[in-house]
Coordinates of C-alpha atoms and ligand atoms in Angstrom, one line a residue:
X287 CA -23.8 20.0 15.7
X288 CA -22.2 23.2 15.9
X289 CA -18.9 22.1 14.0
X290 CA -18.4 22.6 10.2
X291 CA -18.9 19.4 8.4
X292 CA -15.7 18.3 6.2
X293 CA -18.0 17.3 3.8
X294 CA -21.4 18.4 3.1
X295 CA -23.3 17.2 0.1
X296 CA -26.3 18.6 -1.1
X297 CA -28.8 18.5 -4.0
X298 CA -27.3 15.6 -5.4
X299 CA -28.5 13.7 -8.7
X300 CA -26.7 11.1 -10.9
X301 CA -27.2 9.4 -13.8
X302 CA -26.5 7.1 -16.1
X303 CA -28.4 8.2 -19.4
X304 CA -31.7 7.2 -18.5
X305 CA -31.3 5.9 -15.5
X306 CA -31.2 8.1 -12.3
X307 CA -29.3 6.1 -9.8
X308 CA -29.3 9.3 -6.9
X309 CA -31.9 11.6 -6.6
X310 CA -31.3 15.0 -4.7
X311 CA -29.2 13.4 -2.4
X312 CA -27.9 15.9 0.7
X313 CA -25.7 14.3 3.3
X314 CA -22.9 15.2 5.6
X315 CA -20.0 14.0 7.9
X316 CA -18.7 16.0 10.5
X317 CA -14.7 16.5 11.3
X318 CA -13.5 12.8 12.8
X319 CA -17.0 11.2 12.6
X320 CA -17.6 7.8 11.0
X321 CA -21.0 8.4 9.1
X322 CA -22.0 5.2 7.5
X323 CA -24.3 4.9 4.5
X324 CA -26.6 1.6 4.2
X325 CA -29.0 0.1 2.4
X326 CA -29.3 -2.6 -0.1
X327 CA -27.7 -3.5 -3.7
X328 CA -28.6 -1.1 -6.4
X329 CA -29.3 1.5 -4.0
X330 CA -26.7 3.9 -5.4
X331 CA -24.4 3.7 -2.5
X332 CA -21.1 3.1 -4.7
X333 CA -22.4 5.9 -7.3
X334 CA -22.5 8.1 -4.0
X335 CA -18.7 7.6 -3.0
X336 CA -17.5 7.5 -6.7
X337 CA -19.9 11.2 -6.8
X338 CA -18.0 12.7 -4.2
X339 CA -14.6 11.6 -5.2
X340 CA -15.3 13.2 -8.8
X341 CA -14.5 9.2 -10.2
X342 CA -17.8 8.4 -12.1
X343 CA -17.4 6.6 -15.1
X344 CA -18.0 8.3 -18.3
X345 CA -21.3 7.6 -18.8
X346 CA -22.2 9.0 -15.5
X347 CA -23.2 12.4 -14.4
X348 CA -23.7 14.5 -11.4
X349 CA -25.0 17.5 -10.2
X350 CA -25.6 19.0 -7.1
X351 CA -23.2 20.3 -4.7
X352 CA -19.9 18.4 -2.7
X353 CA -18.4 20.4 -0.7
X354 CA -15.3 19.8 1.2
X355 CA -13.6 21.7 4.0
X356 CA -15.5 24.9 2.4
X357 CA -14.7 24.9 -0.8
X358 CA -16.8 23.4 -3.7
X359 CA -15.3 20.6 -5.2
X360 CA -18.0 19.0 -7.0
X361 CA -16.1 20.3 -10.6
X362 CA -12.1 19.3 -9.6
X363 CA -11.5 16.5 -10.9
X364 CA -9.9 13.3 -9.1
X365 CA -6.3 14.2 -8.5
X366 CA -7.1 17.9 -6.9
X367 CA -9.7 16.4 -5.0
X368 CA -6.8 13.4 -3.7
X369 CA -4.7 16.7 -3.1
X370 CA -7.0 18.0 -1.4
X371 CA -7.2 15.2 1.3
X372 CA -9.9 12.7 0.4
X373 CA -9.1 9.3 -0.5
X374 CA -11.9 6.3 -2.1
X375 CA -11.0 2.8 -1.5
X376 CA -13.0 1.2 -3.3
X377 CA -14.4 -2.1 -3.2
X378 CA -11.9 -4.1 -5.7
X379 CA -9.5 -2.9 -3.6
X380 CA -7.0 -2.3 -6.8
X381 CA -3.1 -3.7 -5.2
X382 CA -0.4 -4.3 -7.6
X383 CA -0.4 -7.9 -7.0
X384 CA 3.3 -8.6 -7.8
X385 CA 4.5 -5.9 -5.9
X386 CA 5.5 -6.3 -2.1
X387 CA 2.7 -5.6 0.7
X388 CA 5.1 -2.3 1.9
X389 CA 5.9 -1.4 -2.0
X390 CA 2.1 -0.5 -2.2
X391 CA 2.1 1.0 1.2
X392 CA 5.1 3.4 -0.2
X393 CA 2.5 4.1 -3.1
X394 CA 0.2 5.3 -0.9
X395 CA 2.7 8.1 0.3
X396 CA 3.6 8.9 -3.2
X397 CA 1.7 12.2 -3.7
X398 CA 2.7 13.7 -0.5
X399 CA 6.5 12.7 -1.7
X400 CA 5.6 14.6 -5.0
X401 CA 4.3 17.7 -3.0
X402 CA 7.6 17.7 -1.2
X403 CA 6.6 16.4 2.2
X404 CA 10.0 15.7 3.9
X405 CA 8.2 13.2 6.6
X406 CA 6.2 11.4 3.8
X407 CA 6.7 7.8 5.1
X408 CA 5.5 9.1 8.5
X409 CA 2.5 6.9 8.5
X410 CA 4.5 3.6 8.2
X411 CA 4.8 2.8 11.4
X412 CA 1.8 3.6 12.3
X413 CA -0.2 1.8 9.8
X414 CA 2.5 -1.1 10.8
X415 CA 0.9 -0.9 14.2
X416 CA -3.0 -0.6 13.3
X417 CA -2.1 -4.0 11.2
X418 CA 0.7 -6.4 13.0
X419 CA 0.0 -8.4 9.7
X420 CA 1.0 -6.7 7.3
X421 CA 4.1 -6.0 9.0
X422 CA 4.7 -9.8 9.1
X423 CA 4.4 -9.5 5.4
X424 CA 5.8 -6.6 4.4
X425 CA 8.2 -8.5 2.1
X426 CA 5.3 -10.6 0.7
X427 CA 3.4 -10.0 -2.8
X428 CA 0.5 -8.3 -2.4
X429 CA -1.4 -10.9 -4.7
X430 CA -0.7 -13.8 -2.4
X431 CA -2.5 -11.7 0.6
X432 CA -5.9 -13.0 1.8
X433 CA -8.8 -11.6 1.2
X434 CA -8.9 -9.9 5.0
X435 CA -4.9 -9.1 4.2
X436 CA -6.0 -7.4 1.1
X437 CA -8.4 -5.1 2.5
X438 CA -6.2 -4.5 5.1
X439 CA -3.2 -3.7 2.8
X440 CA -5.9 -1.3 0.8
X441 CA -7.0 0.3 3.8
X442 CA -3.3 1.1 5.1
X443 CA -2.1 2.1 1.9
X444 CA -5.0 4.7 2.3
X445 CA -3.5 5.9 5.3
X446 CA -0.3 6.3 4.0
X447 CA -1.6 9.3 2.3
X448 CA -2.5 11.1 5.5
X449 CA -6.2 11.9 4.0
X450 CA -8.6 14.0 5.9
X451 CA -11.7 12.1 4.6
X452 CA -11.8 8.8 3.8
X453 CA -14.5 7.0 2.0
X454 CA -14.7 3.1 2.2
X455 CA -16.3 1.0 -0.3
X456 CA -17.5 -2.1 1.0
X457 CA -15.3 -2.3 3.4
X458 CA -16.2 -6.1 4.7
X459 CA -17.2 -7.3 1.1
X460 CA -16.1 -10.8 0.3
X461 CA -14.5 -11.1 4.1
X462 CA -15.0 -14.0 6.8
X463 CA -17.0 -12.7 9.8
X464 CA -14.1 -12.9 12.3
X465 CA -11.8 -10.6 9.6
X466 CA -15.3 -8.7 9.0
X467 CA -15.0 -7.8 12.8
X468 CA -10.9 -7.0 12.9
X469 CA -11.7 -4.7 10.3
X470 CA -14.9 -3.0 12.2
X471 CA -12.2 -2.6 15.2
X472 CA -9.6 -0.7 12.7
X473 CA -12.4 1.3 11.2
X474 CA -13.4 2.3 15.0
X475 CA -9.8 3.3 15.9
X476 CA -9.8 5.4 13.4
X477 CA -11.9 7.8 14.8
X478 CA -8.8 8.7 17.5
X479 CA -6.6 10.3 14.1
X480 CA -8.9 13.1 13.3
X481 CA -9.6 11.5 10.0
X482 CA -13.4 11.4 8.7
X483 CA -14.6 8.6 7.3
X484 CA -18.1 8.0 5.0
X485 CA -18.2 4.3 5.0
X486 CA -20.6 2.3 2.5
X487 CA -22.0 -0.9 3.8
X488 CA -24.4 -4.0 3.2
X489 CA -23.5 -5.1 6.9
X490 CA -25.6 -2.5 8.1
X491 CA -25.1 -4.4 12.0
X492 CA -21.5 -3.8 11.8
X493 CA -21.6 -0.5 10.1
X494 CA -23.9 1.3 12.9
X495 CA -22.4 -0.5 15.7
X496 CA -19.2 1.7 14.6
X497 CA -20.3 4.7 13.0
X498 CA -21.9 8.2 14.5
X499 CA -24.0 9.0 12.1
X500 CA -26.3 6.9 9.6
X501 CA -28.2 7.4 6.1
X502 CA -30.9 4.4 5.0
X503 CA -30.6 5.0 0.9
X504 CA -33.3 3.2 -1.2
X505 CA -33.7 3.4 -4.6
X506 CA -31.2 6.6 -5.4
X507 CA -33.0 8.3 -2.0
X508 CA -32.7 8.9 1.9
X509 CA -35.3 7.0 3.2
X510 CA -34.1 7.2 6.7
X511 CA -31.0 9.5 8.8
X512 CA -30.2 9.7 12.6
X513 CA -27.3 9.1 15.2
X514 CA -26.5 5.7 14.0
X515 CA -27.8 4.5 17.9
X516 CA -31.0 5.8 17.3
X517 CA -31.3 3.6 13.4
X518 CA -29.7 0.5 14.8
X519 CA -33.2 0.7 17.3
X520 CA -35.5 1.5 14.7
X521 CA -38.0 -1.3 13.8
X522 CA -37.9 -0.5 10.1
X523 CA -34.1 -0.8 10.0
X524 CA -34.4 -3.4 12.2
X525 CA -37.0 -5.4 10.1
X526 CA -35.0 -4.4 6.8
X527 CA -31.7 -4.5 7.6
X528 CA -30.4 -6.0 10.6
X529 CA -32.9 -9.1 10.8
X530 CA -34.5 -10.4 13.9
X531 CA -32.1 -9.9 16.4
Ligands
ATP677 P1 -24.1 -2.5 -4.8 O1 -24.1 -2.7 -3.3 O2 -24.8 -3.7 -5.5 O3 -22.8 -2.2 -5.4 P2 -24.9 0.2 -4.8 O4 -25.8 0.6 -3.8 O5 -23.5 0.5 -4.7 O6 -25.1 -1.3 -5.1 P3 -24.6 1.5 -7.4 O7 -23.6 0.5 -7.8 O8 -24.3 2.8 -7.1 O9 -25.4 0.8 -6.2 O10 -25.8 1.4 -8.5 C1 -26.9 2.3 -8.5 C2 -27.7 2.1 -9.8 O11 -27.0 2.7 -10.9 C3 -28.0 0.7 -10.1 O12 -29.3 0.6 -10.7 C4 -27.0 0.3 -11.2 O13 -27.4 -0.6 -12.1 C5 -26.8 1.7 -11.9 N1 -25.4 1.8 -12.4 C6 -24.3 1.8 -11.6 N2 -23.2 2.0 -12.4 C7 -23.6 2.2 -13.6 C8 -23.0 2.4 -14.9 N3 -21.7 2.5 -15.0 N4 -23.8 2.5 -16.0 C9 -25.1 2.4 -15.9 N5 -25.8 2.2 -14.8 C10 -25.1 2.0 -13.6

């Protein structure tokens, strides 16, 4: 493609003391395109996002290059990086369980209401309209939500931040398959808001159905890349990861 990717990782490696968990690892999502990363458990996919977003635990370490929007990031740590537009929601979907479902949302506008953004609460609408539910319980405690309501709440209170990337972990973890697909459909209407997403998935069906772009990681390596089309027709990603069909 002859646009600049967002994000373009390259070179790399992580580990965790001995073990390498990524291993010269280059990827890259273009402006608006939903890239999705598969493969199975213990493949490194979470140690990819958490990479990126400069949030590996302690005992981890990267190098390599992340760049984002042009500019190297890979040594910022989490905030500037958040400042800078890219956003993790990551798979235990951290709410504040006693707080109302639009108290978190408000959270997720927080930074841009530190910087000074006048319109800061723009988004609530908005994310009222991608999710009818959460508007039903905007008064309700975020612990009380349903699983599908949780991720939903995690996902909009992502949004609320107006990020330019945004990297989902998991998204359809834990979830029923009819909630599994609602949040597919959200994921997919994204793609109209100009923001970028890098999503990580086991549900590798769902995950190419929506994305543009996919990457097969095995073992802490690309095994496989292409339009995500093209992998969900593959026999090897077929055999692997989407079953007989
Ligand atoms: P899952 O889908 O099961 O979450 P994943 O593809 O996200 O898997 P990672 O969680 O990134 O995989 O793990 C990749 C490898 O790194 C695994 O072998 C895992 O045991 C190891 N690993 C992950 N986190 C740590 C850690 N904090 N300390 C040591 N090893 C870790």
């Amino acid at each position: 493609s002859t646009m600049k990717p967002i994000l373009s990782v390259s070179g790399l490696s992580v580990r965790y003391g001995k073990v390498e968990a990524l291993h010269d690892l280059s990827i890259e999502v273009g402006p608006g395109q939903i890239v999705s990363v598969i493969g199975p458990n213990g493949a490194g996919k979470s140690t990819l996002l958490n990479a990126v977003m400069g949030a590996l635990p302690t005992t981890g370490h990267a190098k390599g290059s992340v760049r984002y929007r042009d500019e190297e990031v890979s040594l910022l740590p989490v905030e500037r990086r958040v400042a800078l537009g890219m956003c993790l929601v990551p798979e235990k979907r951290e709410l504040f369980a006693s707080m109302s479902v639009e108290d978190n949302l408000l959270l997720g506008a927080y930074r841009r209401k530190r910087a000074g953004e006048r319109n800061y609460l723009d988004q609530l609408e908005p994310v009222f309209g991608l999710f009818p539910r959460l508007k039903e319980r905007r008064k309700q405690a975020a612990g009380t939500l349903s699983g599908g309501e949780r991720q939903m709440l995690a996902l909009g209170r992502a949004l609320m931040g107006k990020p330019n990337l945004l990297m989902l972990d998991e998204p359809s973890l834990g979830l029923a398959p009819l909630i599994v697909k609602e949040i597919f459909h959200i994921i997919s209407a994204l793609r109209g808001t100009g923001v970028a997403t890098l999503l990580i998935e086991q549900n590798a069906r769902a995950a190419l159905q929506v994305s543009d772009y996919g990457y097969v990681l095995e073992t802490g390596e690309l095994a496989m890349q292409g339009p995500a089309g093209e992998l969900a027709k593959n026999p090897r990603v077929i055999e692997t990861y989407l079953g007989l069909a």
